[in-house]
Tab-separated table of C-alpha atoms in Angstrom:
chain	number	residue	atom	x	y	z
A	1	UNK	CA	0.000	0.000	0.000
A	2	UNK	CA	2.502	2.573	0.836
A	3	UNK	CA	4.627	1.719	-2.169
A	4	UNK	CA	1.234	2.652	-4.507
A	5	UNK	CA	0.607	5.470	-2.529
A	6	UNK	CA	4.688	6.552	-3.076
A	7	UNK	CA	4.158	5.684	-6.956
A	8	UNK	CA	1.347	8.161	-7.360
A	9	UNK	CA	3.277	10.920	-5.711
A	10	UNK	CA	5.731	10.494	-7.832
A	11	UNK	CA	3.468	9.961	-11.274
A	12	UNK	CA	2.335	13.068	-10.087
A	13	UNK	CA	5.788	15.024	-10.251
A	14	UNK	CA	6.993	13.508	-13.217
A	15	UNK	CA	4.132	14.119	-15.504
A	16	UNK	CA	4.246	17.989	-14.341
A	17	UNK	CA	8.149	18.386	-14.497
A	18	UNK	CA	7.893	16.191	-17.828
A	19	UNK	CA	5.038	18.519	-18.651
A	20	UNK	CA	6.899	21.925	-18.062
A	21	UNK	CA	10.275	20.605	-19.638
A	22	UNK	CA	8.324	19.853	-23.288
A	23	UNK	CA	7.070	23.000	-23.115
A	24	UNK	CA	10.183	24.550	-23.496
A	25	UNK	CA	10.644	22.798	-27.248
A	26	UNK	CA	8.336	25.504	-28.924
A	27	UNK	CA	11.581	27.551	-28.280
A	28	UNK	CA	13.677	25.608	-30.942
A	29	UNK	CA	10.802	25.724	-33.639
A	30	UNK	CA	12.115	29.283	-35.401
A	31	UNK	CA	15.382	27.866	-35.838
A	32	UNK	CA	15.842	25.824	-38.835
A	33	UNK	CA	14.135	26.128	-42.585
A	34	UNK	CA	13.130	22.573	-42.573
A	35	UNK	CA	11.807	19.865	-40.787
A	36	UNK	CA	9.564	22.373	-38.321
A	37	UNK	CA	6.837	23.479	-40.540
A	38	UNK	CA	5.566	25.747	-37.843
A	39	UNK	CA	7.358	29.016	-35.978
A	40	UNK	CA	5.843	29.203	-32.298
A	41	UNK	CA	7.133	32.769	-32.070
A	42	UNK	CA	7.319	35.285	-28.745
A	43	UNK	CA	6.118	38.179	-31.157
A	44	UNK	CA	5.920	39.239	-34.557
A	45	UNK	CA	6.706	42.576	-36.224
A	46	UNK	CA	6.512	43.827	-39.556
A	47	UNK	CA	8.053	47.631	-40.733
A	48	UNK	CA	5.950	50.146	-41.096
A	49	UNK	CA	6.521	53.741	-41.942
A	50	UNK	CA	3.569	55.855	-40.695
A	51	UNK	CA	5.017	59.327	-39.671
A	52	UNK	CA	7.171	61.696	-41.745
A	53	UNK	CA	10.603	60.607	-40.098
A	54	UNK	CA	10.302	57.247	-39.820
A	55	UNK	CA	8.753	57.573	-43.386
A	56	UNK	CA	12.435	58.746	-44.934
A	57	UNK	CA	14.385	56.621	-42.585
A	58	UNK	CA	12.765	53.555	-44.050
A	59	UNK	CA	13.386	54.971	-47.733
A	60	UNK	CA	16.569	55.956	-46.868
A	61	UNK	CA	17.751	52.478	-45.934
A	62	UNK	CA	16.155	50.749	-48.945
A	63	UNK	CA	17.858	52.869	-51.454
A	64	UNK	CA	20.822	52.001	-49.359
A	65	UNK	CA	20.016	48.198	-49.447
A	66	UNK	CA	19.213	48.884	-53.410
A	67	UNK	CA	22.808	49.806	-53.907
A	68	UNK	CA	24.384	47.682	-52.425
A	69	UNK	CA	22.289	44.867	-54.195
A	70	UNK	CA	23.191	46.298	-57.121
A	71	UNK	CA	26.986	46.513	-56.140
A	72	UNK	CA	26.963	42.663	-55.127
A	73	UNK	CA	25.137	41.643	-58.983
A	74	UNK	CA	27.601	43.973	-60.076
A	75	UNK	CA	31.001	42.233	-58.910
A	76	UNK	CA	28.995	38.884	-60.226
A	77	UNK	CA	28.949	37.552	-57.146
A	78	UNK	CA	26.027	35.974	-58.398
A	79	UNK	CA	27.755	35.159	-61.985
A	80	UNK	CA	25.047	36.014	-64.118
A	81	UNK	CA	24.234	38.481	-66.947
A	82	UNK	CA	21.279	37.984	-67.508
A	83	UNK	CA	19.710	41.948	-66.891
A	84	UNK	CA	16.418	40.136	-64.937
A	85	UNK	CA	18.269	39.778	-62.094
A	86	UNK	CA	18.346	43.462	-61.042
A	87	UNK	CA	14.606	43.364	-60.748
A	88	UNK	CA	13.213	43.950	-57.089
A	89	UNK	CA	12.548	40.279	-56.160
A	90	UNK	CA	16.011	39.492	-56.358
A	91	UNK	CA	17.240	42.819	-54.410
A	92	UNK	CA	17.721	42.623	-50.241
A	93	UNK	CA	14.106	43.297	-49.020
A	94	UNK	CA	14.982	43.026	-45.535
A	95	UNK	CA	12.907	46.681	-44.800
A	96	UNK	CA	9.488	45.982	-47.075
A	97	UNK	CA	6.012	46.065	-44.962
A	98	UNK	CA	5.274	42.811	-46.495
A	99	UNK	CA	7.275	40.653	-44.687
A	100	UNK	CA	6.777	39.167	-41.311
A	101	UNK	CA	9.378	38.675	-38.769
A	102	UNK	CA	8.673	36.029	-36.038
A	103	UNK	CA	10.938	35.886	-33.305
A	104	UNK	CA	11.978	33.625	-30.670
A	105	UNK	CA	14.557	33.835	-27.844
A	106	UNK	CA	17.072	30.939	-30.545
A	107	UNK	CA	16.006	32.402	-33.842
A	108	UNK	CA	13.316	34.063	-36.043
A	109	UNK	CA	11.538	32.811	-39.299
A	110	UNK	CA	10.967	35.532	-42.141
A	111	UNK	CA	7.725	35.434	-43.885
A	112	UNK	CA	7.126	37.122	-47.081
A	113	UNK	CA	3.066	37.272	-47.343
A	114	UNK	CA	1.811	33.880	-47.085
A	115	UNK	CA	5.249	31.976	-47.963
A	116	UNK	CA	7.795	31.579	-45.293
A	117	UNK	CA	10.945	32.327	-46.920
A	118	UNK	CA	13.454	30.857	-44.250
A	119	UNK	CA	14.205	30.288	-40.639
A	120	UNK	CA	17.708	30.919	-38.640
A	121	UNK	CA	19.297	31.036	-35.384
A	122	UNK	CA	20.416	34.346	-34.271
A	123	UNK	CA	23.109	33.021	-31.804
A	124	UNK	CA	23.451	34.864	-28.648
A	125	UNK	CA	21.099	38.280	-29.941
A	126	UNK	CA	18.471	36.829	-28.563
A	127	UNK	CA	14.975	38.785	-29.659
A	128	UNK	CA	16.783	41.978	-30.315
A	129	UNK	CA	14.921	43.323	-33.281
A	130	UNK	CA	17.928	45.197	-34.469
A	131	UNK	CA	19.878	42.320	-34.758
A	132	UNK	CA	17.718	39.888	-36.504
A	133	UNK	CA	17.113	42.913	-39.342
A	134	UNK	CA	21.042	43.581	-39.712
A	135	UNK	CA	21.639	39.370	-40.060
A	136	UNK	CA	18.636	39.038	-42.477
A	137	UNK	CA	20.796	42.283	-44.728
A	138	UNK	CA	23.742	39.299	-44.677
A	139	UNK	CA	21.651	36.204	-45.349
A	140	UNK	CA	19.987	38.656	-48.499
A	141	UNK	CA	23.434	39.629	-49.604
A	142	UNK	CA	24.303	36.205	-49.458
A	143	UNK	CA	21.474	34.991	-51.218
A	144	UNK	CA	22.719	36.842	-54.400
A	145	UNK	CA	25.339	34.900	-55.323
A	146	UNK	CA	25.319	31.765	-56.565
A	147	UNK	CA	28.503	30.047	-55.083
A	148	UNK	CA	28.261	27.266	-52.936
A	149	UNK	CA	31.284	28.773	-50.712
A	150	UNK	CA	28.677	31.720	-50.155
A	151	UNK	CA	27.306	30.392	-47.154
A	152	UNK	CA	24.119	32.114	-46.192
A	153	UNK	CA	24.949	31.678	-42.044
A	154	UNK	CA	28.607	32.609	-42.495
A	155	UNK	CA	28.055	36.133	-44.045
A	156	UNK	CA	24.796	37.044	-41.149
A	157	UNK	CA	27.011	35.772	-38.448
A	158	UNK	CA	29.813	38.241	-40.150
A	159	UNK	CA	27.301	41.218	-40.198
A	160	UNK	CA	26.064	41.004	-36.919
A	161	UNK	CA	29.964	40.471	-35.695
A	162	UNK	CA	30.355	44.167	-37.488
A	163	UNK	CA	27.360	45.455	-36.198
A	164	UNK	CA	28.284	44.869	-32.674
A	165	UNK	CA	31.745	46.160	-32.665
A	166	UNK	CA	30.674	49.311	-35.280
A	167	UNK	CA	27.918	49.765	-32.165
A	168	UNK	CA	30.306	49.717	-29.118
A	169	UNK	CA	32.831	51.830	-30.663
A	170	UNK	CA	30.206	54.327	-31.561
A	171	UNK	CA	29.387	54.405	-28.335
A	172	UNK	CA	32.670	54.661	-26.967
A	173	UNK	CA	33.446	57.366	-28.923
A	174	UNK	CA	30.592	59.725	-28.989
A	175	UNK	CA	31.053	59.178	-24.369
A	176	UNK	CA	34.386	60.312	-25.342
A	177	UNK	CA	33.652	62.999	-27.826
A	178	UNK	CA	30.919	64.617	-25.376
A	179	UNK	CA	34.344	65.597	-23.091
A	180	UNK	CA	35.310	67.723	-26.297
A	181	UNK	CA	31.837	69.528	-26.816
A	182	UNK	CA	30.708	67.170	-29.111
A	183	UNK	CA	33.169	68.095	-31.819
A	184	UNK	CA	33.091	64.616	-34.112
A	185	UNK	CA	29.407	64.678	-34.173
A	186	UNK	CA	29.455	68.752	-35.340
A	187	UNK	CA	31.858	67.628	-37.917
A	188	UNK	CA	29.646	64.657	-39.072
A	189	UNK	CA	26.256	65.814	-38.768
A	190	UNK	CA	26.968	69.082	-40.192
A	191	UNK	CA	24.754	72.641	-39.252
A	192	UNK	CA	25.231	75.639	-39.089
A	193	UNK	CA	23.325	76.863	-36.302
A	194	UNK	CA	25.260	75.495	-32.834
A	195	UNK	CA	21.779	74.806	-31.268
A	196	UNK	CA	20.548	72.573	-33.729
A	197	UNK	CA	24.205	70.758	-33.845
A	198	UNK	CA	24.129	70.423	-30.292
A	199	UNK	CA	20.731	68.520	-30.438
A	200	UNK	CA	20.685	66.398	-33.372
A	201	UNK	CA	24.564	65.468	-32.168
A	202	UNK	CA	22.138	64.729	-28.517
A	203	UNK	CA	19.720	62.340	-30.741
A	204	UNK	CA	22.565	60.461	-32.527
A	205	UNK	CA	23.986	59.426	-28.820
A	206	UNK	CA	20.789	58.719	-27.706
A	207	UNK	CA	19.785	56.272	-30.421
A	208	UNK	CA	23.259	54.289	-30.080
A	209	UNK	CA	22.782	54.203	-26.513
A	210	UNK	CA	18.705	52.340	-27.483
A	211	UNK	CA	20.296	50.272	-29.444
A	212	UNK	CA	23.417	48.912	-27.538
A	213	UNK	CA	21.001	48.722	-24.421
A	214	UNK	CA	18.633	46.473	-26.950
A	215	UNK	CA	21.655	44.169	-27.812
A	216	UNK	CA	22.400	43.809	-23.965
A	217	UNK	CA	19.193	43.090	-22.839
A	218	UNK	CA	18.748	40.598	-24.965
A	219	UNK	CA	21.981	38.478	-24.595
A	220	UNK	CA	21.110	38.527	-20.787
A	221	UNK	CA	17.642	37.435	-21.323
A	222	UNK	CA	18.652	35.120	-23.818
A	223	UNK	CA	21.620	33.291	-21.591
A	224	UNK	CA	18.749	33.464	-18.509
A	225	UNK	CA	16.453	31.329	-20.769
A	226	UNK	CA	19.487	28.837	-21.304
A	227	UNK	CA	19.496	28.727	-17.572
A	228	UNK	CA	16.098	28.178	-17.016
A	229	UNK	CA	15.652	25.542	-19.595
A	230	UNK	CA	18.774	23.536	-17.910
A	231	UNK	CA	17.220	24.506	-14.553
A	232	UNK	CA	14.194	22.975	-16.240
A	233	UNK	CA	16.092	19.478	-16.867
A	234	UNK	CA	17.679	19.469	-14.086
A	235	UNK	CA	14.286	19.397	-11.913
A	236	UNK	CA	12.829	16.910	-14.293
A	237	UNK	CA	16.596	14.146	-13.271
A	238	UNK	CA	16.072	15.201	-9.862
A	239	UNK	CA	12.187	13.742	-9.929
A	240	UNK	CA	13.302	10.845	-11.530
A	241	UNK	CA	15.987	10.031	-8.764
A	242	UNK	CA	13.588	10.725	-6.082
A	243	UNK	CA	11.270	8.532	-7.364
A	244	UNK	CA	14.124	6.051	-7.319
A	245	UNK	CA	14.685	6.247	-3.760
A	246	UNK	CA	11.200	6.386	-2.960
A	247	UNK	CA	10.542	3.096	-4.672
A	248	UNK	CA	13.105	1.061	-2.202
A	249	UNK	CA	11.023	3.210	0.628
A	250	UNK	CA	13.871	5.293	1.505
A	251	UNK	CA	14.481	8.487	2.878
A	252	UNK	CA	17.030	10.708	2.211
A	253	UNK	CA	18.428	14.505	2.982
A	254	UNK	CA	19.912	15.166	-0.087
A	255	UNK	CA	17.734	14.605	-3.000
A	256	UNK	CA	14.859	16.486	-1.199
A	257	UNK	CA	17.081	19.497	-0.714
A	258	UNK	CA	18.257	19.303	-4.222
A	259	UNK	CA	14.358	18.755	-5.581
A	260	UNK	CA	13.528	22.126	-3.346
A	261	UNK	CA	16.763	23.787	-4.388
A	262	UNK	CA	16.217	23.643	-8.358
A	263	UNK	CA	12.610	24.023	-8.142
A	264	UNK	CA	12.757	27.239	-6.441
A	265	UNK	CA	15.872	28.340	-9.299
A	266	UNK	CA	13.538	27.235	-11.894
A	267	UNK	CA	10.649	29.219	-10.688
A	268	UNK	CA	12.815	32.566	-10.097
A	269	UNK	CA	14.743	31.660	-13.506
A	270	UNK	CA	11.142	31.273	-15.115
A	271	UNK	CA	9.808	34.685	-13.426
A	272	UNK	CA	12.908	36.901	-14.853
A	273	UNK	CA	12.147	35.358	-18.739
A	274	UNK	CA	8.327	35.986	-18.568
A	275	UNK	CA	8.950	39.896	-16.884
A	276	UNK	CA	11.565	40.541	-19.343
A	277	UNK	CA	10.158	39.291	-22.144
A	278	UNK	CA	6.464	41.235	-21.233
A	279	UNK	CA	8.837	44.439	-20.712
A	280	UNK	CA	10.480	44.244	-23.834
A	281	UNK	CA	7.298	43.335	-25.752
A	282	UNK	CA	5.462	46.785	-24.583
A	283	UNK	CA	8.034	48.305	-24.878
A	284	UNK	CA	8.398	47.565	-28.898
A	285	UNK	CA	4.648	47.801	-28.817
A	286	UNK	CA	5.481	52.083	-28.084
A	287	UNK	CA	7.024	51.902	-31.734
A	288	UNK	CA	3.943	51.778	-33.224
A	289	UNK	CA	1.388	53.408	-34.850
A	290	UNK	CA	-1.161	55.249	-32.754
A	291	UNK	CA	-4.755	55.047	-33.803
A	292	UNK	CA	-5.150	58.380	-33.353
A	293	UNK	CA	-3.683	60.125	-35.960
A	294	UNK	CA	-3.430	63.264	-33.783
A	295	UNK	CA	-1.055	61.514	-31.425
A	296	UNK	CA	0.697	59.695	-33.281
A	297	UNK	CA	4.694	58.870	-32.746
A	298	UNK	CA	7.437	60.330	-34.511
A	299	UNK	CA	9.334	57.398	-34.285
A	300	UNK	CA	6.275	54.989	-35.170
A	301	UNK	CA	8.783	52.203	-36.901
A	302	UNK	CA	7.311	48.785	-35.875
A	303	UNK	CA	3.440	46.615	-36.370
A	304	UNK	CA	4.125	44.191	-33.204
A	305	UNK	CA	1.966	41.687	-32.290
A	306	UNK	CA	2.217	38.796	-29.547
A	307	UNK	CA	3.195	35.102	-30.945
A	308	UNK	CA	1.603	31.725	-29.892
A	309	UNK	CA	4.733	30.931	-27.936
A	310	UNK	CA	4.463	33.875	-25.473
A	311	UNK	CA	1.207	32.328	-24.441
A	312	UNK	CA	3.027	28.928	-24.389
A	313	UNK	CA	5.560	30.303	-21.668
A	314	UNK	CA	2.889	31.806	-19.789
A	315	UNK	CA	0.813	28.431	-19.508
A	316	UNK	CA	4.088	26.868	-18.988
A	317	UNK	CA	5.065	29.687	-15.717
A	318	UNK	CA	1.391	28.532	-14.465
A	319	UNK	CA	2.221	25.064	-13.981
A	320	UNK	CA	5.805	25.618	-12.594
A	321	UNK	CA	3.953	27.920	-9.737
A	322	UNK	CA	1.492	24.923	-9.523
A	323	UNK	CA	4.351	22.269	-9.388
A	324	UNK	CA	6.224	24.645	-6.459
A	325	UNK	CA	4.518	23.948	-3.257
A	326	UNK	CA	3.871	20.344	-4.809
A	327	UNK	CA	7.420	20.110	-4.765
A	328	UNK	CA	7.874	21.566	-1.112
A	329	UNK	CA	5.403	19.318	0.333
A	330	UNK	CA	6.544	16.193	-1.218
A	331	UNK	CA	10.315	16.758	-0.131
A	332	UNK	CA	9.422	17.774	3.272
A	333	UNK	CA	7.521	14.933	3.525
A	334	UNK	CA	9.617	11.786	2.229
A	335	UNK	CA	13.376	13.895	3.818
A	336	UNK	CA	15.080	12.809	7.205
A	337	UNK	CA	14.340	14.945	9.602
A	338	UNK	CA	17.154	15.262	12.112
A	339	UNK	CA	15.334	14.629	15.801
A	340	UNK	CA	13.917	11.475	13.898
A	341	UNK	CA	15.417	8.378	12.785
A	342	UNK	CA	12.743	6.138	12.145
A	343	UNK	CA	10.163	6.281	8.905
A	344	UNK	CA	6.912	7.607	10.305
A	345	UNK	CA	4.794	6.032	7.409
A	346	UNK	CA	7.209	2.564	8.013
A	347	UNK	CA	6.393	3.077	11.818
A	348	UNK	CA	2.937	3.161	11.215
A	349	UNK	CA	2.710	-0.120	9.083
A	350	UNK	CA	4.874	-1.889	11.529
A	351	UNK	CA	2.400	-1.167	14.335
A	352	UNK	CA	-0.280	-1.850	11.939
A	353	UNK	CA	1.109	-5.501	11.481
A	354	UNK	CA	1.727	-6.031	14.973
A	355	UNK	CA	-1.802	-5.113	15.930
A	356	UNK	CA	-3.050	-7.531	13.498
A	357	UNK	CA	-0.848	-10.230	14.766
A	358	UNK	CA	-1.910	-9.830	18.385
């Protein structure tokens, strides 16, 4: 009897640690092309280009993109001649409002209307929305030429690589430059009236420092998801163990402290993804559009909408905070306690036979 009763406990904990740790696989869906015909994505974003700034940034950048497209056909990195291939399907349209980006803390899958046109890890970047645009640039440069050497991955890992460093050193110099009245940024910005210098020299510093604080966020979110999901396996061996000891009808110290120890990571591990990821997800949600026309953003740069596999990680933090006290009561219950040295539940079903016997 008390070895059923000790098997259902522990069916119990294993099917909601087996539970929670399966739930963390809809992470790894937006990282490959094939195989994973579905991208269960945190959030999705498309560009838009509502107000008058954001408008010419936007245009700005694709007649950038354009030439460079054109420079790439140009040096036949794609070895053809044929003059079709300088027609807008085949140029980098990383920054078009028809595609869809959908994002995950391993990778991102790019839609183009209905067709999804690929899927690919983004390393250690995380969900930063900057960084998934400037490695998409590579895999589209890329894409133009024809040589097997080309390798998509190798020339978006090589962008983002100059991305970063271009980013810190921008930043590290325009800290530095500030010290000499801002006397780079006059040069490079160019105006002739000191006050307007001044402040578009004020916005430039400001929108490095968004976007380096973007890339950090989201390598420290990312590496606390790797964390959580090991946390996650590691609760899910330590269940399994205890439900080895608990089938010889043992009682131990250590695996109970190490079930109560790795829970309670998990859960805090668990709480620090869902609260970041929430922050960062309003906080790209203040990049967009307003409905009303007459408050609308300057900077409104970004459609953003919330992805089936936000929802999975909340129904996923649900049963963790269900599984917590489960967890508690369970070790507390089958541990040694240190004023006692005998089994109470063995105790109980020796007096039980005894009484039977007399």
């Amino acid at each position: 009897m008390l070895v059923f009763k000790r098997f259902i406990v522990w069916t119990i904990l294993f099917s909601i640690t087996a539970t929670q740790f399966l739930l963390y696989l809809p992470n790894f869906s937006c990282i490959v092309s094939t195989g994973v015909p579905l991208c269960m994505a945190q959030f999705n974003f498309s560009i838009v280009g509502t107000s008058a700034i954001t408008r010419d940034f936007i245009d700005s950048i694709r007649e950038f993109l354009r030439l460079i497209s054109y420079l790439a056909l140009d040096m036949k990195w794609s070895g053809a001649t044929n003059p079709k291939i300088y027609s807008e399907k085949n140029l980098v349209d990383t920054f078009d409002a028809d595609n869809l980006y959908k994002v995950n803390f391993f990778g991102y899958c790019k839609k183009n209307g209905n067709n999804r046109a690929y899927c690919v890890q983004n390393a250690d970047s995380g969900m930063d929305v900057l960084g998934v645009l400037v490695r998409d640039v590579g895999i589209q440069l890329a894409k133009l030429s024809s040589s097997p050497a080309n390798n998509t991955k190798v020339l978006g890992d090589s962008l983002m690589l100059t991305y970063h460093l271009t980013l810190s050193s921008l930043r590290k110099f325009l800290r530095g430059d500030r010290r000499n009245s801002n006397a780079f940024s006059k040069i490079l910005l160019g105006a002739d009236d000191t006050n307007t210098d001044n402040e578009r020299a004020s916005q430039y510093g400001k929108g490095v420092e968004i976007a380096y604080a973007l890339k950090i966020f989201n390598k420290v979110l990312f590496y606390v998801q790797v964390c959580e999901i090991a946390s996650s396996f590691l609760c899910l061996a330590t269940v399994i163990g205890f439900g080895l000891v608990l089938t010889f009808g043992k009682r131990h110290r250590s695996l109970p402290f190490l079930l109560k120890t790795i829970s309670s990571i998990l859960i805090i591990g668990a709480t620090l993804t869902l609260l970041g990821s929430t922050f960062y997800f309003f906080s790209l949600k203040l990049l967009e559009p307003s409905h009303d026309h007459s408050q609308s953003s300057d900077w409104a740069l970004l459609e953003v909408t919330i992805g089936s596999g936000f929802i999975i990680c909340c129904a996923r933090y649900l049963l963790q905070l269900f599984f917590l006290p489960i967890a508690f009561l369970t070790a507390n219950h089958y541990s040694v306690r240190k004023n006692s040295k005998h089994d109470p539940e063995e105790s109980s079903s020796n007096s039980l036979a005894k009484s039977e016997i007399m």
